[in-house]
Short mmCIF file of C-alpha atoms in Angstrom, two decimals:
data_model
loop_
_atom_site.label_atom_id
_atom_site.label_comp_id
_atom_site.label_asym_id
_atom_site.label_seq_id
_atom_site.Cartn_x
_atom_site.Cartn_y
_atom_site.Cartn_z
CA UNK A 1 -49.92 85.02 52.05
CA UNK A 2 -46.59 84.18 53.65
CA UNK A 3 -46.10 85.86 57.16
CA UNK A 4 -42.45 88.15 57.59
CA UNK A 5 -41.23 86.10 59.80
CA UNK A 6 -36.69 85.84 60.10
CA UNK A 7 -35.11 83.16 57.88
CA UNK A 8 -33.72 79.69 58.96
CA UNK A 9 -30.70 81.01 57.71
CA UNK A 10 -30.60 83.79 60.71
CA UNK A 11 -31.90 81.40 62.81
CA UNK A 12 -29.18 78.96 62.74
CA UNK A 13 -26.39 81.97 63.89
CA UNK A 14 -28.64 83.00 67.04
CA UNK A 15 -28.79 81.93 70.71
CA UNK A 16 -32.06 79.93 70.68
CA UNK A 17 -34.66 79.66 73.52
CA UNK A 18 -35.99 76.70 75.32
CA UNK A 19 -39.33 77.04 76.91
CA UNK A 20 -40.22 74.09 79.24
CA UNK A 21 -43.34 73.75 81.28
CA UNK A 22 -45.45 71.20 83.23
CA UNK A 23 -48.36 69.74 81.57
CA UNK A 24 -51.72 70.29 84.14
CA UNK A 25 -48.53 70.71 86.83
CA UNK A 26 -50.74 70.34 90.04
CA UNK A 27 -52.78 67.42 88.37
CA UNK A 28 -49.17 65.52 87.24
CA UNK A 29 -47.62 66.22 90.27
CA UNK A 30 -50.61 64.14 91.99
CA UNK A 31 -50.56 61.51 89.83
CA UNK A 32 -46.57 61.12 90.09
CA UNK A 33 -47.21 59.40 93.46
CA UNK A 34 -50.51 58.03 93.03
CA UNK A 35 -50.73 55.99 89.75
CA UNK A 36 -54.31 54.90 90.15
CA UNK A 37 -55.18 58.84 88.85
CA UNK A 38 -53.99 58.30 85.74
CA UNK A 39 -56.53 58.28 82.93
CA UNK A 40 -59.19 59.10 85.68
CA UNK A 41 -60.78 63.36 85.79
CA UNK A 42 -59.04 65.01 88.51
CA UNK A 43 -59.36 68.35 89.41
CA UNK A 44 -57.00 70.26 92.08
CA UNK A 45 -58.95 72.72 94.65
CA UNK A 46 -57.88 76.05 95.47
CA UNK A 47 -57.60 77.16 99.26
CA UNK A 48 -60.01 75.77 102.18
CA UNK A 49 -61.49 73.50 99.35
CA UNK A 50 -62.74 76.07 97.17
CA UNK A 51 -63.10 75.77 93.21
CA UNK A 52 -61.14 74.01 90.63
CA UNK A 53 -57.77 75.63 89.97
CA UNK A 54 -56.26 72.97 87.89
CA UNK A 55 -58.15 70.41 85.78
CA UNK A 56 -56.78 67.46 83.88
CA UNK A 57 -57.48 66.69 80.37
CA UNK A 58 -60.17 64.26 81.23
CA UNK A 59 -62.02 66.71 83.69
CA UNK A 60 -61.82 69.13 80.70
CA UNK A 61 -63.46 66.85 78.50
CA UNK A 62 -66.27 66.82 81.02
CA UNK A 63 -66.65 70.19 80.84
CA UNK A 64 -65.29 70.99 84.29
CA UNK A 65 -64.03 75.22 83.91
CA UNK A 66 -61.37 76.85 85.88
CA UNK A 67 -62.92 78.02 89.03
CA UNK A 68 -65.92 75.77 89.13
CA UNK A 69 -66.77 75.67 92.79
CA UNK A 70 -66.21 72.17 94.29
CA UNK A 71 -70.10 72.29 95.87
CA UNK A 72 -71.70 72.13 92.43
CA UNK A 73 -69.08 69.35 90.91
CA UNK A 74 -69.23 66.93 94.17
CA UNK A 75 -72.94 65.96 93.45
CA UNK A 76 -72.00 64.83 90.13
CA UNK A 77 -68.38 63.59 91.24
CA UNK A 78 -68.96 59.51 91.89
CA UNK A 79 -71.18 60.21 88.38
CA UNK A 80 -67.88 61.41 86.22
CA UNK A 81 -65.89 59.36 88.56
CA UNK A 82 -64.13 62.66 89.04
CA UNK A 83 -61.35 62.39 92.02
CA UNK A 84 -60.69 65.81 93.68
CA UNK A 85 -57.09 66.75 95.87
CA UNK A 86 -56.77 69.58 98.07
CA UNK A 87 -53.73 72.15 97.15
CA UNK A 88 -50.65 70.14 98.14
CA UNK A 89 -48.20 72.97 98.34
CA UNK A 90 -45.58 71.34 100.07
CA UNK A 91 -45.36 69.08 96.95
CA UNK A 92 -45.91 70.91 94.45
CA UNK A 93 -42.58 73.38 95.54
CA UNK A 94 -40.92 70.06 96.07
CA UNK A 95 -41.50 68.73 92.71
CA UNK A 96 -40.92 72.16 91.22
CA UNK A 97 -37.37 72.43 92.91
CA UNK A 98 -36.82 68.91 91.58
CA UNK A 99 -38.22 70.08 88.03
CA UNK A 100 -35.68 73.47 88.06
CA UNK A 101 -32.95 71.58 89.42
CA UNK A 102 -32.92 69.39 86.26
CA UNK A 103 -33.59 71.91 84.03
CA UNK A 104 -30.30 73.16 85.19
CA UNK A 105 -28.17 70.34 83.97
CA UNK A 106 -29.18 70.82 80.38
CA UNK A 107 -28.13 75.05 80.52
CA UNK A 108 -26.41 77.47 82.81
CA UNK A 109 -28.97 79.88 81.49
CA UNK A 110 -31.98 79.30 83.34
CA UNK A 111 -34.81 81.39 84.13
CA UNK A 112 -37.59 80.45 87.04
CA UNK A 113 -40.72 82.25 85.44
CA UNK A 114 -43.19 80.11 87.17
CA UNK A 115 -43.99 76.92 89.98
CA UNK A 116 -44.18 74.98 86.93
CA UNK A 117 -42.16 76.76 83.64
CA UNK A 118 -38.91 77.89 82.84
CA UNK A 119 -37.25 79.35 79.87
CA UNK A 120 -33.35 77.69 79.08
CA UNK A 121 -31.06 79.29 76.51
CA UNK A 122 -29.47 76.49 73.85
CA UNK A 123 -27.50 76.91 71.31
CA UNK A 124 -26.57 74.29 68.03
CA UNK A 125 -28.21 73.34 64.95
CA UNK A 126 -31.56 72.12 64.19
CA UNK A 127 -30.46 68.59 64.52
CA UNK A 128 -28.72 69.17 67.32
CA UNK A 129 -31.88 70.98 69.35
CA UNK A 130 -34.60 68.80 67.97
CA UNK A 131 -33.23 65.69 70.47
CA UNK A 132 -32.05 67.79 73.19
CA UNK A 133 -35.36 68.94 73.30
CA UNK A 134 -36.83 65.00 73.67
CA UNK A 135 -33.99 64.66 75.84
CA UNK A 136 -35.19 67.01 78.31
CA UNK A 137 -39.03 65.75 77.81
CA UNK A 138 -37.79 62.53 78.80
CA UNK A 139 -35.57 62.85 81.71
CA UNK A 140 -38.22 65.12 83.55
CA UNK A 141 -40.47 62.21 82.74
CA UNK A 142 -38.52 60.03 84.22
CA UNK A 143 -36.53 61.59 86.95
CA UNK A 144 -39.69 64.01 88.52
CA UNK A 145 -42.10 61.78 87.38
CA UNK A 146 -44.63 64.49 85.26
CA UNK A 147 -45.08 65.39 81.86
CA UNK A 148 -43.86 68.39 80.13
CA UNK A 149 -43.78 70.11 76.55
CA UNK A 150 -41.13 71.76 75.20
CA UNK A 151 -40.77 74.58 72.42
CA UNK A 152 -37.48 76.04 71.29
CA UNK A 153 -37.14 79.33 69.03
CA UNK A 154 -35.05 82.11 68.61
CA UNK A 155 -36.72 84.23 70.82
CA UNK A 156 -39.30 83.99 74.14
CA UNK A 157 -42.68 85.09 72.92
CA UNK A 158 -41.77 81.92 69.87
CA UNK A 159 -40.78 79.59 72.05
CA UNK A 160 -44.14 80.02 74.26
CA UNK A 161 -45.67 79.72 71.00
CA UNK A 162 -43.81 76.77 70.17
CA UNK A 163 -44.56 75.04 73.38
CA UNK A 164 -48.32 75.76 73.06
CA UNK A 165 -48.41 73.94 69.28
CA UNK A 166 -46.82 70.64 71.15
CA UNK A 167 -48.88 70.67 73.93
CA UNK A 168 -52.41 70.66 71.49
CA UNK A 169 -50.93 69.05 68.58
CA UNK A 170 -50.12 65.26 69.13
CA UNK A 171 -47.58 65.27 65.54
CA UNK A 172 -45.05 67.49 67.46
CA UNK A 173 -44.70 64.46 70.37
CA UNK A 174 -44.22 67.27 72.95
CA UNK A 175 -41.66 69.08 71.10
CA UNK A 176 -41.60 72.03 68.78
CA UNK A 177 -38.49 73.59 67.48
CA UNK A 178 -39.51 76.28 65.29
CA UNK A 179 -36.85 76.12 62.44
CA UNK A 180 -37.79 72.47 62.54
CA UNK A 181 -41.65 73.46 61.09
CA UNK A 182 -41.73 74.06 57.76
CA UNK A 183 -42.66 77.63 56.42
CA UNK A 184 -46.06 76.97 55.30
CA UNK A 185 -47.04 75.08 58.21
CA UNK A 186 -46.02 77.62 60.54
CA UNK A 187 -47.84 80.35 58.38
CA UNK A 188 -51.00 78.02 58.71
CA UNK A 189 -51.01 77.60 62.43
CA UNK A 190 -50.32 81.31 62.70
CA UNK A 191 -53.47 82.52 60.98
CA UNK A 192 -55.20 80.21 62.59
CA UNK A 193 -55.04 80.91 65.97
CA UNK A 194 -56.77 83.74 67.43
CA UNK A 195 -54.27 86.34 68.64
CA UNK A 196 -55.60 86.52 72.52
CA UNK A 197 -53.53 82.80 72.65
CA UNK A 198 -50.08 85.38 72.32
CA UNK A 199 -48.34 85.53 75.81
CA UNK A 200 -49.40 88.91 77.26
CA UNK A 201 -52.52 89.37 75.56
CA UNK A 202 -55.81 89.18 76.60
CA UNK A 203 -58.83 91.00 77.64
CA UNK A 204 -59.51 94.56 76.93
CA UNK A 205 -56.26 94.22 74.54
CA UNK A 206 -57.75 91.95 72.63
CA UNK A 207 -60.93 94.03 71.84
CA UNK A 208 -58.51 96.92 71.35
CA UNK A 209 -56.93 94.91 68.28
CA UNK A 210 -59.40 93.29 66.55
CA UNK A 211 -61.00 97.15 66.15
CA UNK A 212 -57.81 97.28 63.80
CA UNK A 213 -59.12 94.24 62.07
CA UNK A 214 -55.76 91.96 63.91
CA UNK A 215 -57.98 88.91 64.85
CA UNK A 216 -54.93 86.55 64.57
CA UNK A 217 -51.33 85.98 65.55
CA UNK A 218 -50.34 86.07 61.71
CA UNK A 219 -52.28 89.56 61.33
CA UNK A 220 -50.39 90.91 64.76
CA UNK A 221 -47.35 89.53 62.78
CA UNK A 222 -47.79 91.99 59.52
CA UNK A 223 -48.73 94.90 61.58
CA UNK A 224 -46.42 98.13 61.47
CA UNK A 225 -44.40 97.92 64.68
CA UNK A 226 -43.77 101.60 64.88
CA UNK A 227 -48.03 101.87 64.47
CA UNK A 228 -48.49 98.92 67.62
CA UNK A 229 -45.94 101.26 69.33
CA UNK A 230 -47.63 104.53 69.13
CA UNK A 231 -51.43 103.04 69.11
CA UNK A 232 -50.79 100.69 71.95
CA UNK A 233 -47.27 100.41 74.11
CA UNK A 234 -43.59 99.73 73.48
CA UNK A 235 -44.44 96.59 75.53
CA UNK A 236 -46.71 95.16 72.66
CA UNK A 237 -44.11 96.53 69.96
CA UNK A 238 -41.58 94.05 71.34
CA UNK A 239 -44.31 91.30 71.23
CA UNK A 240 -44.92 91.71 67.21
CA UNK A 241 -40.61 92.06 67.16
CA UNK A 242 -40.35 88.55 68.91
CA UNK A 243 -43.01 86.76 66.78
CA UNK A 244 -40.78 87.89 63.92
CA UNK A 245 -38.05 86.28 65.85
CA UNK A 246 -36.22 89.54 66.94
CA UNK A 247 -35.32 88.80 70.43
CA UNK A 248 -36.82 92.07 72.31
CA UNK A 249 -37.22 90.21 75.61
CA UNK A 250 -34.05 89.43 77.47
CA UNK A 251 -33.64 86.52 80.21
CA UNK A 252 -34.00 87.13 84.19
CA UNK A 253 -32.41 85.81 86.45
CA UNK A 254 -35.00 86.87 89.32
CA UNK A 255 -38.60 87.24 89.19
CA UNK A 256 -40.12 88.02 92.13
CA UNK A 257 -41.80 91.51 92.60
CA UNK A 258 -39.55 93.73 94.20
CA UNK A 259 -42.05 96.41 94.81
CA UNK A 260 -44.05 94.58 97.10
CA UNK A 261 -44.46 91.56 99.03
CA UNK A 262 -47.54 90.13 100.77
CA UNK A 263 -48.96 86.76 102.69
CA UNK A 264 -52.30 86.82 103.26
CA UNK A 265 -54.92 83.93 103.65
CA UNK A 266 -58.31 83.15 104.27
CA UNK A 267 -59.11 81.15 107.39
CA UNK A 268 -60.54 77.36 107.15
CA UNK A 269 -61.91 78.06 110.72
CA UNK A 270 -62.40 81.67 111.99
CA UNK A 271 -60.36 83.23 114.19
CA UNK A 272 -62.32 85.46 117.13
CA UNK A 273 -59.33 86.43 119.83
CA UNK A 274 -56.51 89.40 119.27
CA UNK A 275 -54.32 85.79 120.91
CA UNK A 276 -55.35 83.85 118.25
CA UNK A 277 -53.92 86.82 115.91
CA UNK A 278 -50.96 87.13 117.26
CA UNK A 279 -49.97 83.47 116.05
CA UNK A 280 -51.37 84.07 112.81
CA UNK A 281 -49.35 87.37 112.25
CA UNK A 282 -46.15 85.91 114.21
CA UNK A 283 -46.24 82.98 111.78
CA UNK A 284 -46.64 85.18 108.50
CA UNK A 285 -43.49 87.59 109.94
CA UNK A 286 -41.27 84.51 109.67
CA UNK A 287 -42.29 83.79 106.33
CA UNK A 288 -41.92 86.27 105.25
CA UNK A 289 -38.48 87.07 106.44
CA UNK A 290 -37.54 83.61 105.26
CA UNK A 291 -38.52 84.75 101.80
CA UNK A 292 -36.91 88.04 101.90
CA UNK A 293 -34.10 86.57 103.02
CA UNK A 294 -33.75 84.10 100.32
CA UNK A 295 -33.93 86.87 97.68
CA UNK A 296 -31.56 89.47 99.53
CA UNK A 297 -33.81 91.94 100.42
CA UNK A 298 -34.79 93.79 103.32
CA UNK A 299 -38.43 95.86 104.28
CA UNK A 300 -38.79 99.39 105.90
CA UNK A 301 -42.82 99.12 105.42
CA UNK A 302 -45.09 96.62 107.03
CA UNK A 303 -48.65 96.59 106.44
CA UNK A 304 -51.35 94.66 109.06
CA UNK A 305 -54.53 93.82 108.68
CA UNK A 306 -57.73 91.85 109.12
CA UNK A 307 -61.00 90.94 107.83
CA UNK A 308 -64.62 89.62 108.78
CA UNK A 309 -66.25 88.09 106.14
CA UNK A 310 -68.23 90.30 103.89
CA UNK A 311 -70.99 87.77 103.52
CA UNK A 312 -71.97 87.15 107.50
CA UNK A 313 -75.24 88.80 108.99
CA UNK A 314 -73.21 90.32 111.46
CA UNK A 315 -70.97 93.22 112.56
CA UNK A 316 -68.36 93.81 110.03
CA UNK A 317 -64.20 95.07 110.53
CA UNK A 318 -61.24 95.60 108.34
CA UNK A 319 -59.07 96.89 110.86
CA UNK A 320 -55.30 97.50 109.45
CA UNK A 321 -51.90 99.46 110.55
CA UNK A 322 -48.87 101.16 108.33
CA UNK A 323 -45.91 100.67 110.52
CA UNK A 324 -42.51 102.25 109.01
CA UNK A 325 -39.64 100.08 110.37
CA UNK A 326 -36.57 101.73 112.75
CA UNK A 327 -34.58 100.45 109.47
CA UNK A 328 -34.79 98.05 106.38
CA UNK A 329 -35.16 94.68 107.99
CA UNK A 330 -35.64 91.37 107.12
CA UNK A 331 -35.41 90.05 111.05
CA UNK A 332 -38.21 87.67 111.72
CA UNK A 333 -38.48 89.07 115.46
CA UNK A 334 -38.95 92.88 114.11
CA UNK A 335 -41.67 92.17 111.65
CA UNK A 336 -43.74 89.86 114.12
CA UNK A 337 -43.52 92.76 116.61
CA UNK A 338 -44.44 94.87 114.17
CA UNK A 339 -47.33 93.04 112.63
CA UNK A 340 -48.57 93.06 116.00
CA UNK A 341 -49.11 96.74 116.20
CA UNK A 342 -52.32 95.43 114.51
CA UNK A 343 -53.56 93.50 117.81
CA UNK A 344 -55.06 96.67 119.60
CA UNK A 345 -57.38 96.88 116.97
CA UNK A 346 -58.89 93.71 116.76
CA UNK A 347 -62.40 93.24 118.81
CA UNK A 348 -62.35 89.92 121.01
CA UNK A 349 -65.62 87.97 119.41
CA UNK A 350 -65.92 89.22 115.94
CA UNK A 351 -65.35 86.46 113.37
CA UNK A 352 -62.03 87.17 111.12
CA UNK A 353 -61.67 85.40 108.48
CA UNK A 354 -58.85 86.60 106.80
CA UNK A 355 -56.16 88.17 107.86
CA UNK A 356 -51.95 89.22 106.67
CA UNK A 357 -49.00 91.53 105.77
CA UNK A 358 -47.72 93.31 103.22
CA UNK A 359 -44.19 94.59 102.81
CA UNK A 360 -43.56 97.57 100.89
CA UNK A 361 -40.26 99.92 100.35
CA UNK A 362 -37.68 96.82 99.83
CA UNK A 363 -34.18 97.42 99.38
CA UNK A 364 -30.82 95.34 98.91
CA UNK A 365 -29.61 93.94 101.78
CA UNK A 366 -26.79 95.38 102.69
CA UNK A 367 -26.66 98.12 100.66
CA UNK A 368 -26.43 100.83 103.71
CA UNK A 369 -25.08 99.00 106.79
CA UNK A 370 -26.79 100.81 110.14
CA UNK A 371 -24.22 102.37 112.38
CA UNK A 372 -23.21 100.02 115.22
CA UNK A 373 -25.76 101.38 117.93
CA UNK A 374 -28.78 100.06 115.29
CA UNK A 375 -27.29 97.14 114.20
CA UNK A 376 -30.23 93.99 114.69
CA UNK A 377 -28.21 91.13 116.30
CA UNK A 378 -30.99 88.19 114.85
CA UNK A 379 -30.24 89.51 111.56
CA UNK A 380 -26.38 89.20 112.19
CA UNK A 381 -26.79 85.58 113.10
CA UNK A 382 -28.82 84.96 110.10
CA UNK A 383 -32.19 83.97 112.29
CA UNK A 384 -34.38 84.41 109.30
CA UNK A 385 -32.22 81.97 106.78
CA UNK A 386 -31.72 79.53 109.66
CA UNK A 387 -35.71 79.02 110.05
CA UNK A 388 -36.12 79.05 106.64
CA UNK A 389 -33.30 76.19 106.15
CA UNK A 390 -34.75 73.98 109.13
CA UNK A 391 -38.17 74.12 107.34
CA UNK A 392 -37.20 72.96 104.42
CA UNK A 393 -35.37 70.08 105.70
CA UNK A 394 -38.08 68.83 108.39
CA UNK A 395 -41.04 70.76 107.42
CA UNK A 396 -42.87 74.35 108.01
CA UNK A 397 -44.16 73.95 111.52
CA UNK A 398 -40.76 72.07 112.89
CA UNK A 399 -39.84 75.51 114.29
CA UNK A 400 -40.93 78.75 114.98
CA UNK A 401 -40.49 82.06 117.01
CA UNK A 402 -42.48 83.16 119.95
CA UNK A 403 -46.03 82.49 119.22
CA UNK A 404 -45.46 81.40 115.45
CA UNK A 405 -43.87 78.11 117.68
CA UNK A 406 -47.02 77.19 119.51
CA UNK A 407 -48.21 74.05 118.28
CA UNK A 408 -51.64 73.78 119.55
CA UNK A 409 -54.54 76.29 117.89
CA UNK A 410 -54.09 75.98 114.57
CA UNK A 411 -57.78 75.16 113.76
CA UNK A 412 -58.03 78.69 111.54
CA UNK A 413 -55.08 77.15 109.44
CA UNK A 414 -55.97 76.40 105.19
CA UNK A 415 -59.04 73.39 104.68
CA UNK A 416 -57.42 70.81 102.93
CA UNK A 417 -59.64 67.89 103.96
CA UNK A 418 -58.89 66.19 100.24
CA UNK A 419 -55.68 66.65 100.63
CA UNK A 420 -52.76 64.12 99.39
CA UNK A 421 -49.81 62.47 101.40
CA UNK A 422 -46.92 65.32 101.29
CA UNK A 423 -44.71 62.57 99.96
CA UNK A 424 -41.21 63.99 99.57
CA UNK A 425 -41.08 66.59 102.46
CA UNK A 426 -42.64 64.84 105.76
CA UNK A 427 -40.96 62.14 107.09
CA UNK A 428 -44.23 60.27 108.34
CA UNK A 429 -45.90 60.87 104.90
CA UNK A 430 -42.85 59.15 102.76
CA UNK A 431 -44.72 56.91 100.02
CA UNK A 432 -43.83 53.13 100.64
CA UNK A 433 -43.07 50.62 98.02
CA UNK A 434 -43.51 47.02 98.34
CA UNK A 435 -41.48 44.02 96.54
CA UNK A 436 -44.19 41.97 94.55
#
């Protein structure tokens, strides 16, 4: 039976959307400056060395599942000839600034939905998409150095779709323009695939449908929209609207939670002093100014706190404070200070091993200027996007404030003994070619 899914025809008239993303991103973004990884199982670890957060194809093939804790695979490792990395975050933004800044040249409408995917809007005929589409494969290829897929349709849940079919389905060559797929091909994928692969649905959802006997996207596509409204959410309504190529879902420009913001970690090392705090929580204030900052925002909450490990034979604390700000703020001094109303609380010779801050009630800057008497002078000479500048030309760690500037004890800072060079943002790390 032929899904209801819109006409080429209609098609042809609308806006179309690109979806581009990185094939295993952490995984190519390794093997852009190391070569020998290529056609070898890799797996990327997740903080202080912990499980397997990204594996490549050939690690999947072994079997390898997210989240596999590294202890169990490193036995077998020189067995597979697996090769493991630590998380190389300052790469992996680098690369993904690289990627987005490309992805700009091909549309003025782009949207940043991940570290590793964006959605472009394109307009122009089949024809016409089709090679822009390789186009793009190719100079990210080329220019970044890893592989991507791309799918284009006429609206965003399709073109995730879309992107998915070229990524498992070598006939596509890593790119799917829906128009492009003929109508009983896309009618056969469609009942095919089980409807949990649909962006947005998974889980408990899942269960929730196939009760109604929707085990696949082509059943989710013949449901009654107005009954996946009132059974389920307006939110799933739009899904079934998009897979009939109704766009329902508009761009962003900006994605990053506006409710909330937190940095927290977990220590490689564990920290046992209120001092050795104090750097931790000084360091995580300028970050986080940096990043409110960069998105124009400002805090009047800031949240403190610490943790022993649950899993020690020993004494146990989760000490934390709730400190409401003179005024929204984004000044790097004012939240360390503030993040430090945590420090009383901490007990000299207990073993934290996690600690952070979370900033809550965030507003525009600028939207209420204080009166002159409460005006913060860092924040009118732009302290927090002057750090945040300097460490992204030399490096985090070039500079800091107060204690977030002391260089020496930085033992309870992220394991990353696997770790690769940080090739494009480290002077000292810069790859080196030599002439043959």
């Amino acid at each position: 039976m032929r899904t209801a899914v819109a006409k080429p025809a209609l098609m042809r008239s609308m806006p179309q959307i690109a979806h581009v993303d990185v094939n295993c991103f952490y995984a190519s973004a390794e093997r852009a400056f190391d070569p020998s990884l290529e056609g070898r199982p890799l797996v990327v670890l997740s903080n202080n060395d912990g499980c397997a957060v990204t594996r490549s194809p050939e690690a999947k093939a072994l079997g390898i599942a997210t989240g596999e804790p590294w202890f169990k695979l490193a036995p077998r490792a020189k067995e597979w000839g697996l090769v493991a990395k630590s998380s190389n975050y300052e790469l992996y933004g680098d690369i993904s600034a690289r990627f987005m800044e490309l992805l700009g040249r091909y549309s003025a409408w782009l949207e940043v939905y991940s570290i590793d995917e964006a959605f472009l809007g394109v307009k122009g005929e089949a024809d016409q998409l089709l090679p822009l589409g390789r186009t793009i494969r190719d100079a990210v290829r080329r220019n970044v150095g890893v592989p991507v897929c791309v799918g284009i349709a006429p609206t965003k849940t399709l073109a995730k779709l879309c992107n998915k079919w070229a990524k498992n389905n070598p006939a596509f060559g890593g790119v799917c323009l829906w128009e492009a797929v003929p109508g009983d091909v896309r009618d056969s994928l469609l009942e095919r695939l089980p409807v949990d692969e649909i962006w947005g649905i998974a889980g408990r959802l899942t269960k929730r449908l196939n009760v109604l006997g929707i085990f696949t996207v082509g059943d989710l596509v013949r449901a009654d929209p107005v009954m996946i409204r009132d059974k389920f959410s307006v939110v799933l309504m739009r899904t079934v609207l998009e897979l009939r190529g109704t766009p329902c879902i508009p761009m962003e420009e900006e994605r990053i939670g506006r409710d909330q913001l937190i940095f927290s970690r977990s220590f490689a090392t564990p920290v046992t002093s209120a001092d050795g705090l104090r750097q931790v929580l000084s360091i995580y204030g300028q970050q986080a100014s940096a990043r409110l900052s960069k998105h124009g925002l400002q805090a009047k909450v800031l949240t403190a706190f610490a943790a022993t490990s649950p899993f020690r034979q020993q004494e146990q604390a989760y000490p934390s404070v709730c400190v409401s700000l003179p005024m929204p703020t984004a000044d790097p001094l004012l939240l360390a200070r503030a993040a430090h109303a945590l420090l009383p609380h901490i007990r000299d010779g207990l073993k934290y091993a996690k600690a952070g801050i979370m900033l809550t009630d965030l507003r525009p800057s600028g939207n209420q200027p204080p009166l002159e008497p409460f005006e913060n002078p860092h924040e009118e000479r732009g302290i927090g996007p002057l750090l945040e500048d300097v460490s992204r030309r030399f490096g985090r760690g070039a500079i800091g404030l107060g204690h977030a500037g002391i260089k020496s004890g930085l033992d309870w800072t992220m394991k990353r003994d696997m770790r690769s060079p940080r090739y494009t943002t480290h002077w000292d790390e810069l790859p080196v070619v030599k002439a043959a």
